[in-house]
């Protein structure tokens, strides 16, 4: 039986007494790209961190490629490539060493060759032997994207991946997400750029009030209607 690559059901998360996620439901099938919109503080990062195994939920279920993230955490994590809000690189290691280190953790086969490929994909091959500390913000973001692709995950989770990228970086990212989905992978990304949600996704969701307040096929959306829903969520 084939599973959705991501299945979230009644997911809840509180910080202290404050409920941040109040029962989020979402399914992402192979080949789909989903954009997640939401105001500052809506819980987008919290949601992605739970999916990536970096925060514990207080209720609900999450399955990644059919694997329960609580009970089959390690296997589930291997199916995910995560681009966090911050690049989280090892500053003293070179660009290549950062990837090789990660490659060892994930038992990537032929890690150097794979690293070469992903660095080329993000346009960073020329910097392979430079220390991560010498990278600009956008270059560090490119490396974080390369690292997320290294172990050929089925589900890509990206928290504001468009942050800090120049025009070329944005175009590379768009192409990577499209190719990942065309190859049968799935993508869930957050953004504050409406045009990126509209252009890069098959489905668009809006997180508001701790729930998926809005979820539609992107091509059926009028840009104005998402913007309006977003603005209503801010009130
Ligand atoms: P942004 O668009 O600003 O990135 P977001 O939608 O990603 O926002 P989150 O970072 O998930 O929002 O934060 C959701 C809420 O949870 C916020 O009110 C935030 O203050 C709170 N929060 C997040 N992390 C913690 C934490 N570690 N401890 C306490 N509260 C937290």
Short mmCIF file of C-alpha atoms in Angstrom, two decimals, residues 17-195:
data_model
loop_
_atom_site.label_atom_id
_atom_site.label_comp_id
_atom_site.label_asym_id
_atom_site.label_seq_id
_atom_site.Cartn_x
_atom_site.Cartn_y
_atom_site.Cartn_z
CA UNK A 17 -0.05 27.46 28.67
CA UNK A 18 -0.07 28.91 25.20
CA UNK A 19 -1.50 26.65 22.49
CA UNK A 20 0.41 27.19 19.24
CA UNK A 21 -0.93 24.29 17.19
CA UNK A 22 -4.53 23.34 18.04
CA UNK A 23 -5.20 20.40 15.77
CA UNK A 24 -3.44 20.68 12.43
CA UNK A 25 -4.37 18.25 9.65
CA UNK A 26 -2.47 17.94 6.40
CA UNK A 27 -1.58 15.30 3.82
CA UNK A 28 1.09 15.67 1.16
CA UNK A 29 1.29 13.05 -1.58
CA UNK A 30 4.33 12.10 -3.66
CA UNK A 31 4.85 14.63 -6.43
CA UNK A 32 3.15 17.48 -4.56
CA UNK A 33 4.60 20.80 -3.44
CA UNK A 34 2.76 22.58 -0.64
CA UNK A 35 3.32 26.20 0.36
CA UNK A 36 2.53 27.12 3.94
CA UNK A 37 1.65 30.73 4.64
CA UNK A 38 0.98 32.32 8.00
CA UNK A 39 1.60 35.49 9.97
CA UNK A 40 4.62 35.87 12.24
CA UNK A 41 4.06 33.58 15.19
CA UNK A 42 1.39 31.47 13.47
CA UNK A 43 3.35 28.29 14.23
CA UNK A 44 4.93 27.44 10.87
CA UNK A 45 8.42 26.90 12.27
CA UNK A 46 6.99 24.98 15.22
CA UNK A 47 5.16 22.68 12.80
CA UNK A 48 8.23 22.05 10.65
CA UNK A 49 10.43 21.45 13.70
CA UNK A 50 8.01 18.80 14.93
CA UNK A 51 7.99 17.13 11.52
CA UNK A 52 11.80 17.15 11.49
CA UNK A 53 11.90 15.52 14.92
CA UNK A 54 13.34 18.59 16.65
CA UNK A 55 10.34 19.34 18.86
CA UNK A 56 7.81 17.06 20.51
CA UNK A 57 4.11 17.41 19.84
CA UNK A 58 1.58 17.47 22.68
CA UNK A 59 -1.03 15.57 20.74
CA UNK A 60 -1.94 14.15 17.38
CA UNK A 61 -0.10 11.93 14.93
CA UNK A 62 2.47 12.45 12.20
CA UNK A 63 3.47 9.85 9.63
CA UNK A 64 6.28 10.35 7.16
CA UNK A 65 6.23 7.83 4.32
CA UNK A 66 4.04 5.70 6.57
CA UNK A 67 6.47 5.93 9.51
CA UNK A 68 5.29 7.27 12.86
CA UNK A 69 7.68 10.10 13.79
CA UNK A 70 7.41 9.33 17.49
CA UNK A 71 7.94 5.57 17.30
CA UNK A 72 10.02 5.20 14.15
CA UNK A 73 11.89 8.46 14.52
CA UNK A 74 15.21 7.47 13.04
CA UNK A 75 13.79 5.92 9.89
CA UNK A 76 11.35 8.80 9.47
CA UNK A 77 14.20 11.31 9.75
CA UNK A 78 16.07 9.66 6.91
CA UNK A 79 13.13 10.29 4.62
CA UNK A 80 13.30 14.05 5.33
CA UNK A 81 15.55 16.81 4.08
CA UNK A 82 15.17 19.84 6.34
CA UNK A 83 16.16 23.42 5.62
CA UNK A 84 15.74 25.19 8.95
CA UNK A 85 15.19 28.87 9.61
CA UNK A 86 18.93 29.21 10.34
CA UNK A 87 21.55 27.41 8.22
CA UNK A 88 23.22 25.72 11.28
CA UNK A 89 26.59 25.03 9.68
CA UNK A 90 29.89 24.05 11.24
CA UNK A 91 31.82 27.28 10.77
CA UNK A 92 35.27 25.72 11.15
CA UNK A 93 34.65 23.08 8.51
CA UNK A 94 34.81 23.76 4.82
CA UNK A 95 31.74 23.64 2.63
CA UNK A 96 32.68 20.14 1.44
CA UNK A 97 33.50 18.95 4.98
CA UNK A 98 30.11 20.15 6.20
CA UNK A 99 28.47 17.95 3.60
CA UNK A 100 30.76 14.98 4.24
CA UNK A 101 30.06 15.19 7.97
CA UNK A 102 26.34 15.14 7.34
CA UNK A 103 26.81 12.42 4.75
CA UNK A 104 28.49 10.19 7.34
CA UNK A 105 25.64 10.75 9.80
CA UNK A 106 23.17 9.65 7.15
CA UNK A 107 25.35 6.85 5.70
CA UNK A 108 25.25 8.46 2.27
CA UNK A 109 26.86 6.26 -0.38
CA UNK A 110 29.69 7.91 -2.36
CA UNK A 111 29.35 11.06 -0.22
CA UNK A 112 31.97 13.09 -2.07
CA UNK A 113 30.34 12.50 -5.44
CA UNK A 114 26.91 13.27 -4.00
CA UNK A 115 28.28 16.43 -2.36
CA UNK A 116 29.72 17.48 -5.70
CA UNK A 117 26.34 17.05 -7.36
CA UNK A 118 24.35 18.99 -4.78
CA UNK A 119 26.92 21.80 -4.63
CA UNK A 120 26.62 22.14 -8.37
CA UNK A 121 22.83 22.17 -8.06
CA UNK A 122 22.94 25.14 -5.68
CA UNK A 123 25.73 26.93 -7.57
CA UNK A 124 28.30 26.60 -4.78
CA UNK A 125 30.85 24.21 -6.24
CA UNK A 126 33.52 26.90 -6.53
CA UNK A 127 33.36 27.44 -2.77
CA UNK A 128 33.76 23.74 -1.85
CA UNK A 129 37.10 24.26 -0.09
CA UNK A 130 36.23 27.50 1.69
CA UNK A 131 35.32 27.53 5.34
CA UNK A 132 31.62 27.84 6.06
CA UNK A 133 32.42 30.91 8.19
CA UNK A 134 33.54 32.69 5.00
CA UNK A 135 30.17 32.30 3.29
CA UNK A 136 27.72 35.13 2.86
CA UNK A 137 24.17 34.73 4.23
CA UNK A 138 22.82 33.66 0.86
CA UNK A 139 25.71 31.26 0.24
CA UNK A 140 25.15 29.68 3.66
CA UNK A 141 21.49 29.27 2.74
CA UNK A 142 22.52 27.56 -0.50
CA UNK A 143 24.73 25.18 1.49
CA UNK A 144 21.86 24.42 3.86
CA UNK A 145 19.72 23.55 0.83
CA UNK A 146 22.50 21.36 -0.60
CA UNK A 147 22.80 19.55 2.72
CA UNK A 148 19.05 18.89 2.78
CA UNK A 149 19.29 17.25 -0.66
CA UNK A 150 22.43 15.20 0.03
CA UNK A 151 20.80 11.96 1.20
CA UNK A 152 18.10 12.11 -1.52
CA UNK A 153 15.19 12.44 0.90
CA UNK A 154 11.66 11.82 -0.28
CA UNK A 155 10.14 14.72 1.65
CA UNK A 156 11.72 18.17 1.63
CA UNK A 157 10.76 20.51 4.50
CA UNK A 158 11.94 24.07 4.03
CA UNK A 159 11.41 26.93 6.46
CA UNK A 160 11.51 30.19 4.50
CA UNK A 161 14.08 28.81 2.06
CA UNK A 162 13.81 31.95 -0.09
CA UNK A 163 15.31 34.10 2.68
CA UNK A 164 18.60 35.71 1.78
CA UNK A 165 18.80 34.34 -1.76
CA UNK A 166 19.59 36.52 -4.75
CA UNK A 167 17.67 36.25 -8.02
CA UNK A 168 19.82 33.40 -9.29
CA UNK A 169 19.48 31.57 -5.98
CA UNK A 170 15.69 31.99 -6.10
CA UNK A 171 15.60 30.57 -9.64
CA UNK A 172 17.80 27.62 -8.59
CA UNK A 173 15.57 26.92 -5.61
CA UNK A 174 12.41 27.04 -7.69
CA UNK A 175 13.94 24.59 -10.18
CA UNK A 176 15.11 22.27 -7.39
CA UNK A 177 11.67 22.12 -5.83
CA UNK A 178 10.05 21.50 -9.20
CA UNK A 179 12.53 18.75 -10.09
CA UNK A 180 12.17 17.13 -6.69
CA UNK A 181 8.41 16.87 -7.18
CA UNK A 182 8.77 15.76 -10.81
CA UNK A 183 11.03 12.96 -9.60
CA UNK A 184 8.22 11.82 -7.29
CA UNK A 185 9.34 13.58 -4.09
CA UNK A 186 7.18 15.85 -1.96
CA UNK A 187 7.81 19.38 -0.70
CA UNK A 188 6.44 21.45 2.18
CA UNK A 189 7.83 24.97 2.45
CA UNK A 190 6.96 28.12 4.34
CA UNK A 191 7.27 31.56 2.85
CA UNK A 192 6.22 35.14 3.41
CA UNK A 193 6.38 35.79 -0.34
CA UNK A 194 2.93 35.29 -1.87
CA UNK A 195 4.35 35.12 -5.35
#
